[in-house]
Amino acid sequence: MLRSVIKGVGAYLPERVLTNKELAKNVDTSDEWIVARSGIHQRHIAADDQSTSDLAIEAARRALKNAGLDGTEVDLFVVATATPDETFPATAARVQSALGKPGIPAFDLQAVCSGFVYGLAVIDNFIKTGQVKCAMLIGAETFSRILDWDDRTTCVLFGDGAGAVIFNALQGEGSPKDQGILSTHIHSDGRYHDMLYVDGGPASTQTTGYVRMKGKEVFRHAVVNLASTAHEALNANGLTIDDVDWLVPHQANKRILDSTATKLGIDPKKVIVTVDKHANTSAASIPLAFESGIADGRIKTGDLVLMEAMGGGFTWGSALLRI
Ligand code: ACO
C-alpha cells in the first residue's frame, strides 16, 4: 500500500518575543500566574507587516531546503489555519504562488488547534489514493491578530508561528513497521461551540472578532478527548503506549500536556514540549514542536510518533507516524 512518508520539515517563528513580564505591564496578570496555570514563559508575535502567508512561506522554504526539493516538485499545498490573510482566497494559494507550480491544488483547512491533525488525514488520503505524489502540509497562525489584548483570560495563552512538513508517496507493506503515516482519526462535536470560539466573522458580524473561551470546560474536555483519540490510534495499529517513542501533542497548556500524559501512562521524557517558549500557536503548534524534536536530534528515523490535538468546534484527533 502507498504510505505518506516524511521527506522534510521546516519551522518559522517571528523574531519578536513577548515575555510574560512584558505582557503584565499592559494587562492585569503576572509571570507567576501564567507559568503556574499554563507553563508558558513567552510567545512569538508577528511583525505588523507580517501576515500568516509570510510565516507559512518561510516555514515552507525551510522544509523544502531540508527535503532537498524545489517547490515546483510539490503536487499539493494545504495550509491549516484559523487566521488566514483574507476571508478569501486561501492563504495556501499565496504559498503556491510564491513557491509552487501554477495549476496545482492549494487550499486552506479550518479546524483551529486540530488543523494540523485534520491536515494529516487529508494529505494521507490524497497520497494513499494515488492522487498526488508529493504534498506539503503547513500549520500557520497569527493568533495575535484575533486576541482581545484586554482579556487576561485568553491573551496570555497564544502566540504566532508556522511549521511545514513535506510528504512523499512510498510503497509500504501495510504493517505498523512501515515508514510514514500509519493512521489518522479525526472528530468534531459542534454542540460545544460556545466553549471556544471567535465572536466575529464575515457572515455574522462582518468583523474579524476575538477569541472567547471557557477555560475550565475546555481543559476538562481536552484531557478526555486527547486520551481517547490517542488510544484509538494505538488500537487501530495493534500497538500500545509503550511502543510510542515520542508524543507530539498540540501545545495548548503544560497542565493539559501533563494530565494527558499521565492518563496515557507515557513517560513525560517522551513528550515534546514547546508551549513554554511558543505558547499555543493553534494549527502551527504540532509542526513547530515536531520540527524542534527533529532539529535537536531527539526524534530519529524509525521512531514511532503519536500526534494529537483538540481545539475549537470542538474538534480533536490523532495521527500515528513512523519517521
Ligand atoms: N492572570 C491572572 N489571573 C487570571 C488570569 C490571568 N491571565 N486569567 C484568569 N485569571 C483569574 C480569573 O479571573 C479567576 O479569578 P477569580 O477567582 O477572582 O474569579 C482566577 O484567575 C482563576 O481563574 P480560572 O479560570 O478558574 O483559572 P484556571 O485554573 O481554570 O486556569 C486556564 C485558566 C489557564 C485558562 C485554564 O482553565 C486552562 O488551561 N484551560 C484550557 C484552555 C486552553 O488551554 N485553551 C487553549 C485553546 S484550546 C486548546 O488548544 C485545547
Short mmCIF file of N, CA, C and O and ligand atoms in Angstrom, two decimals, residues 27-30 33-34 36-38 40 112-114 143 151-158 195-196 211 213-220 222 226 250-256 280 282 285 309-312 314-315, ligand 1:
data_model
loop_
_atom_site.label_atom_id
_atom_site.label_comp_id
_atom_site.label_asym_id
_atom_site.label_seq_id
_atom_site.Cartn_x
_atom_site.Cartn_y
_atom_site.Cartn_z
N VAL A 27 -1.65 44.28 30.99
CA VAL A 27 -2.88 43.60 31.38
C VAL A 27 -2.68 43.06 32.80
O VAL A 27 -1.54 42.80 33.21
N ASP A 28 -3.79 42.94 33.55
CA ASP A 28 -3.71 42.57 34.97
C ASP A 28 -3.40 41.08 35.13
O ASP A 28 -4.30 40.25 35.32
N THR A 29 -2.12 40.74 35.02
CA THR A 29 -1.68 39.36 35.18
C THR A 29 -0.26 39.38 35.73
O THR A 29 0.29 40.45 36.03
N SER A 30 0.34 38.20 35.87
CA SER A 30 1.73 38.15 36.36
C SER A 30 2.42 36.95 35.74
O SER A 30 1.76 35.96 35.34
N TRP A 33 1.49 33.78 37.66
CA TRP A 33 0.17 33.21 37.37
C TRP A 33 0.21 32.45 36.04
O TRP A 33 -0.25 31.31 35.95
N ILE A 34 0.78 33.08 35.02
CA ILE A 34 0.78 32.45 33.68
C ILE A 34 1.59 31.16 33.71
O ILE A 34 1.15 30.12 33.19
N ALA A 36 2.32 29.23 36.33
CA ALA A 36 1.67 28.21 37.16
C ALA A 36 0.46 27.59 36.46
O ALA A 36 0.25 26.38 36.53
N ARG A 37 -0.35 28.40 35.75
CA ARG A 37 -1.58 27.88 35.16
C ARG A 37 -1.40 27.29 33.77
O ARG A 37 -2.24 26.52 33.31
N SER A 38 -0.31 27.71 33.08
CA SER A 38 -0.19 27.26 31.68
C SER A 38 1.19 26.73 31.30
O SER A 38 1.33 26.08 30.27
N ILE A 40 3.49 28.58 30.28
CA ILE A 40 4.00 29.48 29.23
C ILE A 40 4.91 30.56 29.85
O ILE A 40 4.55 31.18 30.85
N VAL A 112 -9.10 24.82 13.53
CA VAL A 112 -8.43 25.54 14.62
C VAL A 112 -7.24 24.72 15.13
O VAL A 112 -6.39 24.34 14.34
N CYS A 113 -7.18 24.45 16.43
CA CYS A 113 -5.99 23.81 17.00
C CYS A 113 -5.81 22.38 16.52
O CYS A 113 -4.72 21.83 16.60
N SER A 114 -6.88 21.76 16.01
CA SER A 114 -6.76 20.40 15.45
C SER A 114 -6.40 20.44 13.97
O SER A 114 -6.36 19.39 13.31
N PHE A 143 -2.27 34.22 15.58
CA PHE A 143 -3.35 34.32 16.58
C PHE A 143 -3.34 35.66 17.30
O PHE A 143 -4.37 36.08 17.83
N ASP A 151 -8.27 41.10 27.50
CA ASP A 151 -8.87 39.94 28.16
C ASP A 151 -7.77 39.01 28.67
O ASP A 151 -7.22 38.21 27.91
N ARG A 152 -7.48 39.11 29.96
CA ARG A 152 -6.35 38.35 30.51
C ARG A 152 -6.59 36.84 30.51
O ARG A 152 -5.65 36.07 30.63
N THR A 153 -7.86 36.44 30.37
CA THR A 153 -8.14 35.00 30.40
C THR A 153 -7.76 34.31 29.08
O THR A 153 -7.69 33.09 29.04
N THR A 154 -7.55 35.10 28.03
CA THR A 154 -7.16 34.48 26.74
C THR A 154 -5.82 35.00 26.20
O THR A 154 -5.03 34.23 25.66
N CYS A 155 -5.56 36.31 26.34
CA CYS A 155 -4.42 36.89 25.60
C CYS A 155 -3.07 36.34 26.06
O CYS A 155 -2.09 36.42 25.32
N VAL A 156 -3.02 35.79 27.27
CA VAL A 156 -1.73 35.30 27.78
C VAL A 156 -1.37 33.92 27.20
O VAL A 156 -0.25 33.44 27.38
N LEU A 157 -2.33 33.28 26.52
CA LEU A 157 -2.15 31.85 26.19
C LEU A 157 -1.65 31.56 24.78
O LEU A 157 -1.24 30.44 24.50
N PHE A 158 -1.69 32.55 23.88
CA PHE A 158 -1.46 32.24 22.45
C PHE A 158 -0.24 32.96 21.88
O PHE A 158 0.23 33.96 22.42
N MET A 195 -17.90 26.99 23.99
CA MET A 195 -16.77 26.81 24.93
C MET A 195 -15.52 27.53 24.41
O MET A 195 -14.66 27.92 25.20
N LEU A 196 -15.41 27.64 23.08
CA LEU A 196 -14.20 28.20 22.48
C LEU A 196 -14.53 28.64 21.06
O LEU A 196 -14.81 27.81 20.20
N VAL A 211 -10.99 35.87 20.18
CA VAL A 211 -11.11 34.55 20.81
C VAL A 211 -11.86 34.68 22.14
O VAL A 211 -11.55 35.55 22.95
N MET A 213 -13.33 32.10 25.38
CA MET A 213 -13.11 30.74 25.85
C MET A 213 -13.60 30.54 27.28
O MET A 213 -13.42 31.40 28.13
N LYS A 214 -14.19 29.37 27.51
CA LYS A 214 -14.49 28.95 28.89
C LYS A 214 -13.39 27.96 29.27
O LYS A 214 -13.48 26.75 28.98
N GLY A 215 -12.33 28.51 29.85
CA GLY A 215 -11.08 27.76 30.04
C GLY A 215 -11.23 26.45 30.79
O GLY A 215 -10.69 25.43 30.37
N LYS A 216 -11.99 26.48 31.88
CA LYS A 216 -12.10 25.27 32.72
C LYS A 216 -12.76 24.12 31.96
O LYS A 216 -12.32 22.98 32.04
N GLU A 217 -13.84 24.44 31.20
CA GLU A 217 -14.56 23.41 30.44
C GLU A 217 -13.66 22.86 29.31
O GLU A 217 -13.64 21.67 29.06
N VAL A 218 -12.94 23.79 28.66
CA VAL A 218 -12.04 23.36 27.57
C VAL A 218 -11.00 22.39 28.14
O VAL A 218 -10.75 21.32 27.57
N PHE A 219 -10.46 22.74 29.28
CA PHE A 219 -9.44 21.91 29.92
C PHE A 219 -9.98 20.49 30.16
O PHE A 219 -9.35 19.49 29.81
N ARG A 220 -11.16 20.42 30.75
CA ARG A 220 -11.75 19.13 31.11
C ARG A 220 -11.97 18.26 29.86
O ARG A 220 -11.57 17.10 29.83
N ALA A 222 -10.55 18.59 26.95
CA ALA A 222 -9.28 18.34 26.23
C ALA A 222 -8.64 17.07 26.73
O ALA A 222 -8.27 16.20 25.94
N LEU A 226 -8.31 13.92 24.24
CA LEU A 226 -6.95 13.64 23.77
C LEU A 226 -6.54 12.22 24.14
O LEU A 226 -5.96 11.50 23.33
N HIS A 250 -0.56 18.75 20.54
CA HIS A 250 -0.86 20.17 20.37
C HIS A 250 -0.49 20.88 21.68
O HIS A 250 -0.84 20.41 22.77
N GLN A 251 0.20 22.00 21.56
CA GLN A 251 0.77 22.67 22.73
C GLN A 251 -0.21 23.73 23.25
O GLN A 251 -0.05 24.92 22.99
N ALA A 252 -1.25 23.27 23.97
CA ALA A 252 -2.26 24.21 24.47
C ALA A 252 -1.83 24.80 25.80
O ALA A 252 -1.94 26.00 26.04
N ASN A 253 -1.33 23.92 26.65
CA ASN A 253 -1.14 24.30 28.04
C ASN A 253 -0.36 23.16 28.69
O ASN A 253 -0.71 22.00 28.51
N LYS A 254 0.69 23.47 29.45
CA LYS A 254 1.53 22.42 30.03
C LYS A 254 0.71 21.50 30.94
O LYS A 254 0.95 20.29 31.00
N ARG A 255 -0.30 22.07 31.59
CA ARG A 255 -1.10 21.23 32.50
C ARG A 255 -1.95 20.24 31.71
O ARG A 255 -2.17 19.12 32.17
N ILE A 256 -2.41 20.64 30.51
CA ILE A 256 -3.15 19.68 29.67
C ILE A 256 -2.19 18.59 29.19
O ILE A 256 -2.52 17.40 29.20
N ASN A 280 0.48 28.76 22.83
CA ASN A 280 -0.40 27.98 21.95
C ASN A 280 -0.44 28.64 20.58
O ASN A 280 -0.99 29.73 20.45
N SER A 282 -1.92 27.24 17.98
CA SER A 282 -3.04 26.62 17.27
C SER A 282 -2.55 25.60 16.24
O SER A 282 -1.78 24.71 16.59
N SER A 285 1.17 24.51 16.16
CA SER A 285 1.91 24.05 17.35
C SER A 285 2.51 22.66 17.18
O SER A 285 3.63 22.41 17.60
N ALA A 309 -4.42 16.34 18.98
CA ALA A 309 -4.81 17.74 19.15
C ALA A 309 -6.28 17.86 19.47
O ALA A 309 -7.07 16.95 19.19
N MET A 310 -6.60 19.00 20.07
CA MET A 310 -8.00 19.30 20.39
C MET A 310 -8.17 20.81 20.26
O MET A 310 -7.26 21.57 20.61
N GLY A 311 -9.29 21.24 19.73
CA GLY A 311 -9.48 22.68 19.56
C GLY A 311 -10.94 23.07 19.43
O GLY A 311 -11.83 22.25 19.64
N GLY A 312 -11.15 24.31 19.05
CA GLY A 312 -12.49 24.88 18.92
C GLY A 312 -13.33 24.04 17.98
O GLY A 312 -12.85 23.42 17.04
N PHE A 314 -16.20 21.66 19.25
CA PHE A 314 -14.86 21.11 19.41
C PHE A 314 -14.46 20.25 18.21
O PHE A 314 -15.31 19.60 17.60
N THR A 315 -13.14 20.21 17.97
CA THR A 315 -12.56 19.26 17.05
C THR A 315 -11.44 18.56 17.79
O THR A 315 -10.84 19.15 18.69
N1 ACO B 1 -3.74 36.41 35.20
C1 ACO B 1 -4.16 36.45 36.47
N2 ACO B 1 -5.36 35.97 36.87
C2 ACO B 1 -6.14 35.43 35.92
C3 ACO B 1 -5.76 35.36 34.58
C4 ACO B 1 -4.51 35.88 34.24
N3 ACO B 1 -4.04 35.85 32.97
N4 ACO B 1 -6.75 34.75 33.88
C5 ACO B 1 -7.72 34.44 34.75
N5 ACO B 1 -7.35 34.87 35.99
C6 ACO B 1 -8.10 34.76 37.22
C7 ACO B 1 -9.58 34.59 36.99
O1 ACO B 1 -10.20 35.84 36.80
C8 ACO B 1 -10.01 33.93 38.30
O2 ACO B 1 -10.12 34.93 39.27
P1 ACO B 1 -11.32 34.85 40.34
O3 ACO B 1 -11.09 33.57 41.09
O4 ACO B 1 -11.12 36.08 41.17
O5 ACO B 1 -12.58 34.84 39.53
C9 ACO B 1 -8.80 33.06 38.67
O6 ACO B 1 -7.70 33.57 37.90
C10 ACO B 1 -9.00 31.61 38.33
O7 ACO B 1 -9.48 31.54 37.01
P2 ACO B 1 -9.82 30.19 36.36
O8 ACO B 1 -10.40 30.41 35.01
O9 ACO B 1 -10.58 29.35 37.34
O10 ACO B 1 -8.35 29.60 36.23
P3 ACO B 1 -7.93 28.17 35.79
O11 ACO B 1 -7.18 27.49 36.86
O12 ACO B 1 -9.05 27.39 35.15
O13 ACO B 1 -6.89 28.49 34.64
C11 ACO B 1 -6.77 28.49 32.24
C12 ACO B 1 -7.30 29.19 33.48
C13 ACO B 1 -5.25 28.60 32.23
C14 ACO B 1 -7.34 29.17 31.01
C15 ACO B 1 -7.21 27.00 32.31
O14 ACO B 1 -8.58 26.89 32.52
C16 ACO B 1 -6.85 26.26 31.07
O15 ACO B 1 -5.69 25.94 30.87
N6 ACO B 1 -7.82 25.91 30.23
C17 ACO B 1 -7.55 25.26 28.99
C18 ACO B 1 -7.73 26.25 27.97
C19 ACO B 1 -6.70 26.21 26.89
O16 ACO B 1 -5.59 25.73 27.01
N7 ACO B 1 -7.13 26.76 25.81
C20 ACO B 1 -6.31 26.86 24.68
C21 ACO B 1 -7.14 26.75 23.49
S1 ACO B 1 -7.96 25.24 23.41
C22 ACO B 1 -6.87 24.17 23.05
O17 ACO B 1 -5.91 24.46 22.43
C23 ACO B 1 -7.08 22.81 23.59
#
